[in-house]
Amino acid sequence: MIRSFAFTTQGRLHSKDIQTFLMPTLLADTNLFLWVDLEKPTAEEAKFILEELFHFHPLSVEDCVQVSSSPKVEEYSPKEDDKFAPYLFMVIHAVDYSRKDGVFATSELNFFLGKNFLVTYHEAPLRSVQATEERCLKSTVHIARAPDRVAHTLLDGIVENYKPALDELALEIGELEEDVVKRPSPKMLNKIIKIKKEVLHLRQIIGPQREVLARFAAGEFKLIRPHLVPYYRDVYDGLFRISETAQNYTDSLTGLLHVYLNMSSNQTGEVIKLLTLITLITTPLTLVGTWYGMNFKNMPELDWKLGYELAMAIVLVSTAVIWWWFKKKKWF
Amino acid sequence: MIRSFAFTTQGRLHSKDIQTFLMPTLLADTNLFLWVDLEKPTAEEAKFILEELFHFHPLSVEDCVQVSSSPKVEEYSPKEDDKFAPYLFMVIHAVDYSRKDGVFATSELNFFLGKNFLVTYHEAPLRSVQATEERCLKSTVHIARAPDRVAHTLLDGIVENYKPALDELALEIGELEEDVVKRPSPKMLNKIIKIKKEVLHLRQIIGPQREVLARFAAGEFKLIRPHLVPYYRDVYDGLFRISETAQNYTDSLTGLLHVYLNMSSNQTGEVIKLLTLITLITTPLTLVGTWYGMNFKNMPELDWKLGYELAMAIVLVSTAVIWWWFKKKKWF
Amino acid sequence: MIRSFAFTTQGRLHSKDIQTFLMPTLLADTNLFLWVDLEKPTAEEAKFILEELFHFHPLSVEDCVQVSSSPKVEEYSPKEDDKFAPYLFMVIHAVDYSRKDGVFATSELNFFLGKNFLVTYHEAPLRSVQATEERCLKSTVHIARAPDRVAHTLLDGIVENYKPALDELALEIGELEEDVVKRPSPKMLNKIIKIKKEVLHLRQIIGPQREVLARFAAGEFKLIRPHLVPYYRDVYDGLFRISETAQNYTDSLTGLLHVYLNMSSNQTGEVIKLLTLITLITTPLTLVGTWYGMNFKNMPELDWKLGYELAMAIVLVSTAVIWWWFKKKKWF
Amino acid sequence: MIRSFAFTTQGRLHSKDIQTFLMPTLLADTNLFLWVDLEKPTAEEAKFILEELFHFHPLSVEDCVQVSSSPKVEEYSPKEDDKFAPYLFMVIHAVDYSRKDGVFATSELNFFLGKNFLVTYHEAPLRSVQATEERCLKSTVHIARAPDRVAHTLLDGIVENYKPALDELALEIGELEEDVVKRPSPKMLNKIIKIKKEVLHLRQIIGPQREVLARFAAGEFKLIRPHLVPYYRDVYDGLFRISETAQNYTDSLTGLLHVYLNMSSNQTGEVIKLLTLITLITTPLTLVGTWYGMNFKNMPELDWKLGYELAMAIVLVSTAVIWWWFKKKKWF
Amino acid sequence: MIRSFAFTTQGRLHSKDIQTFLMPTLLADTNLFLWVDLEKPTAEEAKFILEELFHFHPLSVEDCVQVSSSPKVEEYSPKEDDKFAPYLFMVIHAVDYSRKDGVFATSELNFFLGKNFLVTYHEAPLRSVQATEERCLKSTVHIARAPDRVAHTLLDGIVENYKPALDELALEIGELEEDVVKRPSPKMLNKIIKIKKEVLHLRQIIGPQREVLARFAAGEFKLIRPHLVPYYRDVYDGLFRISETAQNYTDSLTGLLHVYLNMSSNQTGEVIKLLTLITLITTPLTLVGTWYGMNFKNMPELDWKLGYELAMAIVLVSTAVIWWWFKKKKWF
C-alpha cells in the first residue's frame, strides 16, 4: 500500500494520494515537500518508487527491501552519473507492543530523507507512522513543514513505543521477585534466564539504534537543519533512558538469579535439617528399644518392677531434652 | 512559589521578591544580576517566567518541567529569530537525605545560567537551595557576585548532601557484615542484594552527573568565567570521591555475598556432620542390640553368665572410641 | 593449480588459462585486468607467479605461503628499488562448511589486489572462489569489470559462508536446551563447554576479520574506488551481524550452563528429599516395632486384648498423617 | 613544625631553619632555591607560609590543609591580580609501613613546586621526607640543585615505600594458601575477602597516583625541566610495576577463593561419604539381626543346629565383601 | 663475557673479539658497524662499555644493569652536554625454554641500538643471541648489514622461543582435561588454578612486550629504517598470535574449572544417591523384621502356618519392585 502526501513549507496539506506520474512535478516545486509511505508494497510498487522515481542508490534499496538489516544511517551524495538527489538512508527498529511467546518482535522502518522528500518503507503497519500521519493532517501548521520535522516525529513515536515493552518486562520481573522468595522451583530459573535473554535482546536492539541517533544528536548530517538538532538530541536522550532502564533490569535479574539459587540450595539445606532432626529425636527410643529387645538370659532390668516405666521415662526425658535443645537453637 | 533576588556585582542584595513586571528592567541593568528560584511553581508561573520573561528555548523548558529527565548540560545560543540571551541549561539530581523503604529518592534541580541571571527550578524544597540562599543573604559580599558563583555554591551543596546517604549505606553494610557471620539467613541475602541494587542505583545517578561536572571542570563553557573553573573542578573531585566510595561499597557487598553463600552452605555442612556423628555414635549399640535380639535357639552368648555385661562393655568401649576419635578430629 | 583470466574493463572475458609468458604483455595493456588464482600451487608455481612475475614484497609472499597467519590487510607501495606495482595484500579466513569432530576448520584466502590485477592464493578449494569464477564467466558484464569488484564478490561469498556454520551451532544449542531440562548429565556440561569454546573460537576468527573489513568500509585504501566502498561496507555489516549472533549464542550458553548446574544440584536435592521422606514415613512403624520388641517382663500393653490392633492403628494413622502432611507440602 | 633550607643552584646548603622574615629576600635571589617543609604545622604557621608568604591560590591551600583529598596535580599560573609565582600543586599518598588491624594507613604529602621553591606539607612525619632531607644535607652537590630534583627524590622515596606493604601482603597470601589446603574454615574465607579488599584498596590508592605520575612522565609540565623527565618516568615505571604486582595478588586471591570454596564443599562431600559407608557396612548385620529377631512360630532356621553360626558367617562375609568393594573404589 | 663483532655495511665480518681500545676507531668508520654483546659482564666491564665507551645516559644504564625492569623502549637524543650518539634503549623479556617447578623464568635482553652500533646486555646465555650470532657469521651477506637488521633477528628469535613454552602449557592442559573427567580430585583444582595463574603470568609478560613492538611496527623510531618496519610488524604479528593463544588457554581453563567443580559436586550427588538407594532397598526387610519382632501376646500372623513364608514373600516382592523401579529410573 502506498500513501503519499504533499505539504507546503507552511505545513499545509497540498494534496494526498498523489498519482505517481504527478510526483516528479511536485518534487520539482520548491514550495512543496513530499512524503511517500510504502506499507508492505508489492515488489513492483517498491521498484517503481525507489528505483524509477527517486533513483535511490541500489545498495540502500537492497537494504530497505531486505528484512533483517541492522539499524544504520548512511549519507548518499550523488556522483556525476547518479540521478538521485542527496539523501539520508536510515533503518530503525520499532518494537511491537505485545510479545508473543515471550519474544519481542521488531519491525523495521526505513527512511529516505531528502531536502524536499521523505520516503518511508515498512512491512508491517506501524503505530508510530499512523500517529504521525494523523498529527500531520490534523495540526498541519506545526508538524509537516519539512521532511526532517516529520522524520523527528516518527522517530519520537518509535522510541515512545519502547516504553510499554519495558513496562511489561518490569511487571514480569516484579512477579518473579515475589514468587522466587515464596516457592523457588526450577521452572523459575528457566523464566529468569529467559527474561534475562529477552532484556539482553532488547539492549542489543537498542544499542545500534543509539549509535544512529547519537549521530543525529551530534548534528552530523547537513540534511537535518541545525535548529532541529536539539529535538533529535531529545529523542536520543529518551532512548538513553530506556537503555539505562534495561540495564537496571539486567542487574535485578542477576540479583534474582542469586536469590533463586540460594533459595534452592537453602531448600535442600532445610530438608537435610529435617532428616537430621527426625534421626536425632527418634534416637533415644530406638536405642532403648533395641537394647531391651536383646534376649540375654541375665538382664536384671527386664525383671525390675518398674523397668518398663523407667525405660519409658528415660526415652521421654531424653527426647524432650533433644527437642528443647534444637528448639532453642531455632532449628524449627 | 517564586523567590527572586537581585544582587549587585559587588555581591550586595539590591532587592528581593521582585515583582515580575520589574524583572525586565533589572535584567537590563548591567550592574545587577537576577536569581529567580521556582519551587514547585504553578504551570502559569513556570510559563510566565521561563517562556514569557526569559524566552528560553522550548526544548529546555520542556526538559525542565518534565519530571524524569537525566542529568545533562546544554548550551543554548540564540539564532536570529530567538529572543533569549545565551544560557546554559543544566539538570542535576540531588539525593534526599533519608531513604524511605530503603530507596533513595532524588529530586531534580534545573538551572538556567546566563551572563546576568540564574533561574533555578525544582519541584521539592531542596536543602542546598535553602542553604545557598541563606549564605547569599548573610555574607553577600563573598558569594553572590555573579550567577556562576551562585551556581557553584548550589552544586557544591548538592554534592555535599550525597555524603549522608553514603554514610547510611555504610552503616547498613557494617551491620550486615556482623550479622552474616553470626547467623546467616535467606533474609540477609535479600538485604545484601537490595543494598547492592541501591548502591548501583546511586552510582547510576552519579554517573551522568560526573559527566556533566567534568565538562564544567574542563572549562568547556564560556558562561563560566575561567577563574571559577578550579572551583567547579573541586566540586567534580568531591563527586569523584563519592563515586569511588560507592565502588568500594559494591566490592564490600560482593565479598559479603560470598561470605553469606559460604556461611549458608557451611551450615548445611554442619548439619550433615551432626547427622553422620549421631549415626556413627549409635552404631555400636544398634549393632549389638540388633544382633542379640535374634531368636536363634543356639546362641551361646545369651546364656553366658556375664553375657549382658560383656555386651554392655563392648558397646560402651566402642562408643567411647568413636567419640574420642571424632573429638580428636575436631568434629565437635 | 593455476587458473588465470584476463577481463576487459567492460567485464568481458578476454582470455583464459593464460600461459605465464604472456602475462606481462597482458598486464601492460591498460584495457585489461588479470585475475590469477593459485589453488594449492607447487612451490615453483608460487615462486614464479608471486616473485618473478609480480615481484611482490618478500614479507607479503612469506605471509601468503605460510599457513597460520592472522587476518590482515597491508598496503605496499614500491620504494625506488622495488619492482612491484602498488598493491593491497590481504589475508582472510573462510570457514569450512561442515565441522569435523565439532571443530570449525578455517582456510586462508590471500589476496594481492592491484590496479589491474588480482592474485588469489589458497591451499584448499574454496566455495567462494569457485562461485565467483562462475559468476564472472557467466554474467561477465556485471561483475568482472575491475579487480576491486571481483575482490568484493569473493569477500561477500566468504562472509555468506559463515552463516551455515552459525546455523549448525544454533541447532546444537537448541538440542542442548531441550536435553538439559529433561535429563541433565555431566556429559551435557562437557558439551555446553565445548560448544561455548567453539563459539568463542568463531568470534576470535571473526574479530580480526572485522577489523580488516572495517578499514575497507572506511574507504581507507586508494586501490578501492570510492563508489565501491558502500559495497564493502555492506560486507562489513554482514560480518557484524554474524558476530552479533555469535555473541547471542555465548549468552545462551552461559544461561544454559546456569540451568544445567541448577538442574544438577536440584537432582541431588530431590534425592535427599526422597531419603528424608522414606525415613519419615517409616518412622512410626520402626518406633512402635522397636518399642514393643522389648523384653520387659512387665509390659501391660503386650497383654491387652487389642494391643496388637492398637499398635497397628497407631502406626497406620501416624504414617497416614505424615503422608498427608508432605503431600500437602507438595513434596511428591 | 617548619623546617626550611636554602640551597644554591650548585646544590650547596646556603642556610637552614630560616627565619620567616628572611624568606622573601632569599626567594628573590635567583642563585638560591628554598625548600620549606611543613610537618603538622599549626593553623597559623600554615596560613603564614602558604597564604601570606607564597600567596598560593586559595583552592590549592584548601586542598592542602584538608585531610581526605585524592591524589592530583594542578598547574597554577597567576592571573593579573594574583600575587603568587607559577607553581605546580600536587597531592600524593604515601603508604604507612606497618598496617594496623590489617588496614593500610596512608598519609598525604602535598607539594607546591615553583621555579625556585618547594613547599611540602604533611600531617604525619614521613620516611621519604626525612630520607630526602638527609640526602640533601649530606651529598648536597648531587641532589639539591633544583626544586624539581628534590621533588623527584621525594616521589621516588614514596613509591619505594609501597614495596614493604606489598611484601607483607604477599606473606599473608602465602600463609593463607598453605592453610586453605590443610584445613579450610569459614574464618579463612573472611580473611581471604578481607585481604582482597585490602589489595583493592591499595590499587585504588595507586590508581590516581599513576595518573598523576603519568602526566609527569609525559613531560606535560614546564616547571619540570626536560632532562629530568626520564627520572620521573622511572618513578612512574616503579609505580606501574607495583600496581601490576597488586593485580597479581588479586588474581591469586580469586584463585584461593575458588580453592577454599571447593575444599569446603569437598569436606561436606567427605562427611556424606562416611555416612554412606557406615550405613552400607552395617547393613548386613542389621538386616540379618532384624530378620531373625522376628517371633514367627515356624522359622526353621532358628532351630537349625548351626543356624546362628550360619547367620554370623553370612554377616561377616557380606560385610567383608562391601568393605573390599569400597576399598577397591578408593573410598577410604 | 664480552663478545664483539664489526661488520661492513655489505654484511661481511670485518673483525671479531675486538680489543676495547680499538672500538672508538671502528665506531668512527662509517663503513662499519659494531655489535657488542655483554653476557653476564663484570661490573667493571659493564661500566667500561656502557659508560666510558658509549657514554649512554645514566638512567638507561641503570635500567639495563638492574634486574627486574619491565619491557620498555625509549629514545635517547643527546642534549648539548651529552656525549652519546642518539640511540634506542629497549628491554625485552625472553622466556626460558623449560619451566622449573611449574614457573616460567624470564631473562631480560637489553638493547642499545644506534645508527652504527648495537650493544646487547643479558645476564644469562640466551638461545636467541647465540642463534643470531651464528647466522651473522655464517651467512653474513644477508643479515649483518645494519644494527636494525640484527636487532630484528634477535627479536624474532625471542618471540619464536615463546612457542615451546606455550606448547608445554597446551600439553598440561590437555592432560588435565582428560583427568578431570575420569577422576576429579581437589589436587586437580589446585593444578588448574596454578596453570591458570601461569598463563595469566605469561600474558602479563607478553602485554608490555606487545606495546613495545607495536611502536616498532608503527614505524615510530627513526633509527629503524622504513623498509625494515614491515619486518618488525611481522614480529609483532607473531607475538599477537601468541597472546591470542594464551587467551584461548585462559578460556579453556575456565571451562575446565567449571567441569571440575561440577564433577566434584556430582560425585557427592552420586554418593547421596547410593545412600538413598540402600536405605530404600533395605526398607521392606527392616519394616517387616521390626514389626514381627514385637512381643504382643495376640499376633495372629505369628501363628499362621505359612506366616514366615508370607513375610519372606512380602519382603522379596517389595524389594524387587523397588529395585526394578530405580533400575528403570536409571539410578544404577
PDB file of C-alpha atoms in Angstrom, chain B residues 93-265:
ATOM      1  CA  HIS B  93      19.830  15.274  40.661  1.00  0.00           C
ATOM      2  CA  ALA B  94      20.025  15.897  44.367  1.00  0.00           C
ATOM      3  CA  VAL B  95      19.684  12.901  46.654  1.00  0.00           C
ATOM      4  CA  ASP B  96      17.219  13.132  49.506  1.00  0.00           C
ATOM      5  CA  TYR B  97      18.627  12.899  52.964  1.00  0.00           C
ATOM      6  CA  SER B  98      16.594   9.976  54.300  1.00  0.00           C
ATOM      7  CA  ARG B  99      15.594   6.927  52.366  1.00  0.00           C
ATOM      8  CA  LYS B 100      12.027   5.693  52.517  1.00  0.00           C
ATOM      9  CA  ASP B 101      11.603   1.909  52.295  1.00  0.00           C
ATOM     10  CA  GLY B 102      15.289   1.613  51.572  1.00  0.00           C
ATOM     11  CA  VAL B 103      15.043   3.524  48.328  1.00  0.00           C
ATOM     12  CA  PHE B 104      16.902   6.756  47.646  1.00  0.00           C
ATOM     13  CA  ALA B 105      14.670   9.449  46.322  1.00  0.00           C
ATOM     14  CA  THR B 106      16.232  12.042  44.087  1.00  0.00           C
ATOM     15  CA  SER B 107      14.926  15.485  43.245  1.00  0.00           C
ATOM     16  CA  GLU B 108      15.868  17.374  40.162  1.00  0.00           C
ATOM     17  CA  LEU B 109      17.352  20.815  40.229  1.00  0.00           C
ATOM     18  CA  ASN B 110      17.187  22.644  36.896  1.00  0.00           C
ATOM     19  CA  PHE B 111      19.473  25.602  36.218  1.00  0.00           C
ATOM     20  CA  PHE B 112      19.232  28.263  33.553  1.00  0.00           C
ATOM     21  CA  LEU B 113      22.520  30.088  33.861  1.00  0.00           C
ATOM     22  CA  GLY B 114      23.052  33.264  31.854  1.00  0.00           C
ATOM     23  CA  LYS B 115      25.539  36.101  31.982  1.00  0.00           C
ATOM     24  CA  ASN B 116      23.408  38.102  34.398  1.00  0.00           C
ATOM     25  CA  PHE B 117      20.717  35.746  35.548  1.00  0.00           C
ATOM     26  CA  LEU B 118      20.242  32.388  37.195  1.00  0.00           C
ATOM     27  CA  VAL B 119      16.889  30.648  37.123  1.00  0.00           C
ATOM     28  CA  THR B 120      16.544  27.560  39.268  1.00  0.00           C
ATOM     29  CA  TYR B 121      13.562  25.251  39.109  1.00  0.00           C
ATOM     30  CA  HIS B 122      12.743  22.382  41.474  1.00  0.00           C
ATOM     31  CA  GLU B 123       9.628  20.518  42.495  1.00  0.00           C
ATOM     32  CA  ALA B 124      10.576  19.793  46.105  1.00  0.00           C
ATOM     33  CA  PRO B 125      12.231  22.143  48.639  1.00  0.00           C
ATOM     34  CA  LEU B 126      15.973  21.485  48.425  1.00  0.00           C
ATOM     35  CA  ARG B 127      18.406  21.718  51.307  1.00  0.00           C
ATOM     36  CA  SER B 128      21.130  23.055  49.039  1.00  0.00           C
ATOM     37  CA  VAL B 129      18.978  25.842  47.576  1.00  0.00           C
ATOM     38  CA  GLN B 130      17.881  26.969  51.014  1.00  0.00           C
ATOM     39  CA  ALA B 131      21.434  26.985  52.374  1.00  0.00           C
ATOM     40  CA  THR B 132      22.745  28.898  49.373  1.00  0.00           C
ATOM     41  CA  GLU B 133      20.036  31.476  49.732  1.00  0.00           C
ATOM     42  CA  GLU B 134      20.892  31.998  53.373  1.00  0.00           C
ATOM     43  CA  ARG B 135      24.606  32.296  52.608  1.00  0.00           C
ATOM     44  CA  CYS B 136      23.900  34.796  49.823  1.00  0.00           C
ATOM     45  CA  LEU B 137      21.806  36.961  52.070  1.00  0.00           C
ATOM     46  CA  LYS B 138      24.096  36.762  55.095  1.00  0.00           C
ATOM     47  CA  SER B 139      27.558  37.255  53.681  1.00  0.00           C
ATOM     48  CA  THR B 140      26.546  38.764  50.388  1.00  0.00           C
ATOM     49  CA  VAL B 141      29.932  40.253  49.682  1.00  0.00           C
ATOM     50  CA  HIS B 142      31.589  36.900  49.091  1.00  0.00           C
ATOM     51  CA  ILE B 143      29.144  34.674  47.316  1.00  0.00           C
ATOM     52  CA  ALA B 144      26.505  36.484  45.352  1.00  0.00           C
ATOM     53  CA  ARG B 145      28.705  38.425  42.967  1.00  0.00           C
ATOM     54  CA  ALA B 146      27.813  36.563  39.793  1.00  0.00           C
ATOM     55  CA  PRO B 147      25.440  33.825  38.639  1.00  0.00           C
ATOM     56  CA  ASP B 148      28.298  31.364  38.057  1.00  0.00           C
ATOM     57  CA  ARG B 149      29.398  31.740  41.673  1.00  0.00           C
ATOM     58  CA  VAL B 150      25.879  31.132  42.985  1.00  0.00           C
ATOM     59  CA  ALA B 151      25.551  28.118  40.695  1.00  0.00           C
ATOM     60  CA  HIS B 152      28.827  26.755  42.087  1.00  0.00           C
ATOM     61  CA  THR B 153      27.569  27.125  45.650  1.00  0.00           C
ATOM     62  CA  LEU B 154      24.375  25.281  44.740  1.00  0.00           C
ATOM     63  CA  LEU B 155      26.260  22.433  43.065  1.00  0.00           C
ATOM     64  CA  ASP B 156      28.692  22.184  45.958  1.00  0.00           C
ATOM     65  CA  GLY B 157      25.776  21.868  48.347  1.00  0.00           C
ATOM     66  CA  ILE B 158      24.140  19.160  46.268  1.00  0.00           C
ATOM     67  CA  VAL B 159      27.327  17.102  46.143  1.00  0.00           C
ATOM     68  CA  GLU B 160      27.839  17.562  49.900  1.00  0.00           C
ATOM     69  CA  ASN B 161      24.351  16.204  50.502  1.00  0.00           C
ATOM     70  CA  TYR B 162      25.265  12.878  48.888  1.00  0.00           C
ATOM     71  CA  LYS B 163      27.514  12.099  51.813  1.00  0.00           C
ATOM     72  CA  PRO B 164      24.838  11.386  54.474  1.00  0.00           C
ATOM     73  CA  ALA B 165      23.238   8.930  52.045  1.00  0.00           C
ATOM     74  CA  LEU B 166      26.578   7.170  51.704  1.00  0.00           C
ATOM     75  CA  ASP B 167      27.073   7.114  55.450  1.00  0.00           C
ATOM     76  CA  GLU B 168      23.691   5.490  55.936  1.00  0.00           C
ATOM     77  CA  LEU B 169      24.606   2.811  53.418  1.00  0.00           C
ATOM     78  CA  ALA B 170      27.964   2.275  55.146  1.00  0.00           C
ATOM     79  CA  LEU B 171      26.127   1.752  58.415  1.00  0.00           C
ATOM     80  CA  GLU B 172      23.775  -0.820  56.949  1.00  0.00           C
ATOM     81  CA  ILE B 173      26.613  -2.671  55.264  1.00  0.00           C
ATOM     82  CA  GLY B 174      28.545  -2.707  58.532  1.00  0.00           C
ATOM     83  CA  GLU B 175      25.542  -4.191  60.355  1.00  0.00           C
ATOM     84  CA  LEU B 176      25.079  -6.815  57.669  1.00  0.00           C
ATOM     85  CA  GLU B 177      28.748  -7.777  57.841  1.00  0.00           C
ATOM     86  CA  GLU B 178      28.348  -8.574  61.514  1.00  0.00           C
ATOM     87  CA  ASP B 179      25.026 -10.370  61.153  1.00  0.00           C
ATOM     88  CA  VAL B 180      26.112 -12.581  58.272  1.00  0.00           C
ATOM     89  CA  VAL B 181      28.956 -14.108  60.268  1.00  0.00           C
ATOM     90  CA  LYS B 182      26.762 -14.638  63.318  1.00  0.00           C
ATOM     91  CA  ARG B 183      23.618 -16.160  61.842  1.00  0.00           C
ATOM     92  CA  PRO B 184      23.176 -16.240  58.072  1.00  0.00           C
ATOM     93  CA  SER B 185      19.567 -16.418  56.906  1.00  0.00           C
ATOM     94  CA  PRO B 186      17.948 -16.120  53.483  1.00  0.00           C
ATOM     95  CA  LYS B 187      16.531 -12.761  54.569  1.00  0.00           C
ATOM     96  CA  MET B 188      20.079 -11.478  54.764  1.00  0.00           C
ATOM     97  CA  LEU B 189      20.701 -12.446  51.161  1.00  0.00           C
ATOM     98  CA  ASN B 190      17.680 -10.415  50.174  1.00  0.00           C
ATOM     99  CA  LYS B 191      19.037  -7.490  52.105  1.00  0.00           C
ATOM    100  CA  ILE B 192      22.514  -7.758  50.572  1.00  0.00           C
ATOM    101  CA  ILE B 193      21.051  -7.830  47.092  1.00  0.00           C
ATOM    102  CA  LYS B 194      18.710  -4.952  47.873  1.00  0.00           C
ATOM    103  CA  ILE B 195      21.506  -2.749  49.188  1.00  0.00           C
ATOM    104  CA  LYS B 196      23.703  -3.716  46.242  1.00  0.00           C
ATOM    105  CA  LYS B 197      20.929  -2.617  43.923  1.00  0.00           C
ATOM    106  CA  GLU B 198      20.672   0.580  45.906  1.00  0.00           C
ATOM    107  CA  VAL B 199      24.402   1.264  45.562  1.00  0.00           C
ATOM    108  CA  LEU B 200      24.244   0.503  41.852  1.00  0.00           C
ATOM    109  CA  HIS B 201      21.308   2.886  41.634  1.00  0.00           C
ATOM    110  CA  LEU B 202      23.323   5.550  43.420  1.00  0.00           C
ATOM    111  CA  ARG B 203      26.237   5.027  41.042  1.00  0.00           C
ATOM    112  CA  GLN B 204      23.851   5.267  38.139  1.00  0.00           C
ATOM    113  CA  ILE B 205      22.617   8.596  39.476  1.00  0.00           C
ATOM    114  CA  ILE B 206      26.167   9.833  39.980  1.00  0.00           C
ATOM    115  CA  GLY B 207      27.492   8.615  36.626  1.00  0.00           C
ATOM    116  CA  PRO B 208      25.854  11.187  34.280  1.00  0.00           C
ATOM    117  CA  GLN B 209      26.276  13.829  36.985  1.00  0.00           C
ATOM    118  CA  ARG B 210      30.014  13.290  36.810  1.00  0.00           C
ATOM    119  CA  GLU B 211      29.982  13.677  33.053  1.00  0.00           C
ATOM    120  CA  VAL B 212      28.135  16.974  33.403  1.00  0.00           C
ATOM    121  CA  LEU B 213      30.533  18.275  36.040  1.00  0.00           C
ATOM    122  CA  ALA B 214      33.568  17.029  34.100  1.00  0.00           C
ATOM    123  CA  ARG B 215      32.565  19.390  31.305  1.00  0.00           C
ATOM    124  CA  PHE B 216      32.475  22.273  33.777  1.00  0.00           C
ATOM    125  CA  ALA B 217      35.811  21.193  35.270  1.00  0.00           C
ATOM    126  CA  ALA B 218      37.323  21.172  31.793  1.00  0.00           C
ATOM    127  CA  GLY B 219      36.311  24.812  31.389  1.00  0.00           C
ATOM    128  CA  GLU B 220      34.195  23.976  28.354  1.00  0.00           C
ATOM    129  CA  PHE B 221      31.609  26.725  28.858  1.00  0.00           C
ATOM    130  CA  LYS B 222      32.205  30.381  28.205  1.00  0.00           C
ATOM    131  CA  LEU B 223      29.492  31.427  30.645  1.00  0.00           C
ATOM    132  CA  ILE B 224      31.650  30.110  33.492  1.00  0.00           C
ATOM    133  CA  ARG B 225      34.489  32.583  33.935  1.00  0.00           C
ATOM    134  CA  PRO B 226      37.969  30.927  33.783  1.00  0.00           C
ATOM    135  CA  HIS B 227      38.985  31.824  37.318  1.00  0.00           C
ATOM    136  CA  LEU B 228      35.933  29.929  38.621  1.00  0.00           C
ATOM    137  CA  VAL B 229      36.812  26.723  36.788  1.00  0.00           C
ATOM    138  CA  PRO B 230      39.077  25.429  39.604  1.00  0.00           C
ATOM    139  CA  TYR B 231      36.087  25.744  41.950  1.00  0.00           C
ATOM    140  CA  TYR B 232      33.966  23.647  39.642  1.00  0.00           C
ATOM    141  CA  ARG B 233      36.846  21.173  39.393  1.00  0.00           C
ATOM    142  CA  ASP B 234      36.722  20.951  43.157  1.00  0.00           C
ATOM    143  CA  VAL B 235      33.037  20.029  43.066  1.00  0.00           C
ATOM    144  CA  TYR B 236      33.886  17.445  40.436  1.00  0.00           C
ATOM    145  CA  ASP B 237      36.608  15.986  42.679  1.00  0.00           C
ATOM    146  CA  GLY B 238      34.099  15.714  45.506  1.00  0.00           C
ATOM    147  CA  LEU B 239      31.712  13.785  43.300  1.00  0.00           C
ATOM    148  CA  PHE B 240      34.559  11.604  42.094  1.00  0.00           C
ATOM    149  CA  ARG B 241      35.425  10.600  45.647  1.00  0.00           C
ATOM    150  CA  ILE B 242      31.767   9.818  46.351  1.00  0.00           C
ATOM    151  CA  SER B 243      31.573   7.625  43.290  1.00  0.00           C
ATOM    152  CA  GLU B 244      34.762   5.872  44.373  1.00  0.00           C
ATOM    153  CA  THR B 245      33.309   5.215  47.805  1.00  0.00           C
ATOM    154  CA  ALA B 246      30.210   3.764  46.156  1.00  0.00           C
ATOM    155  CA  GLN B 247      32.507   1.486  44.155  1.00  0.00           C
ATOM    156  CA  ASN B 248      34.088   0.350  47.428  1.00  0.00           C
ATOM    157  CA  TYR B 249      30.654  -0.483  48.770  1.00  0.00           C
ATOM    158  CA  THR B 250      29.923  -2.607  45.727  1.00  0.00           C
ATOM    159  CA  ASP B 251      33.121  -4.549  46.342  1.00  0.00           C
ATOM    160  CA  SER B 252      32.266  -4.993  50.020  1.00  0.00           C
ATOM    161  CA  LEU B 253      28.813  -6.266  49.133  1.00  0.00           C
ATOM    162  CA  THR B 254      30.188  -8.739  46.608  1.00  0.00           C
ATOM    163  CA  GLY B 255      32.543 -10.013  49.307  1.00  0.00           C
ATOM    164  CA  LEU B 256      29.624 -10.186  51.726  1.00  0.00           C
ATOM    165  CA  LEU B 257      27.610 -12.193  49.227  1.00  0.00           C
ATOM    166  CA  HIS B 258      30.428 -14.710  49.023  1.00  0.00           C
ATOM    167  CA  VAL B 259      30.653 -14.898  52.808  1.00  0.00           C
ATOM    168  CA  TYR B 260      26.908 -15.310  53.120  1.00  0.00           C
ATOM    169  CA  LEU B 261      26.680 -18.046  50.493  1.00  0.00           C
ATOM    170  CA  ASN B 262      29.565 -19.878  52.125  1.00  0.00           C
ATOM    171  CA  MET B 263      28.151 -19.491  55.638  1.00  0.00           C
ATOM    172  CA  SER B 264      24.890 -20.851  54.329  1.00  0.00           C
ATOM    173  CA  SER B 265      26.416 -23.893  52.645  1.00  0.00           C
TER     174      SER B 265
END
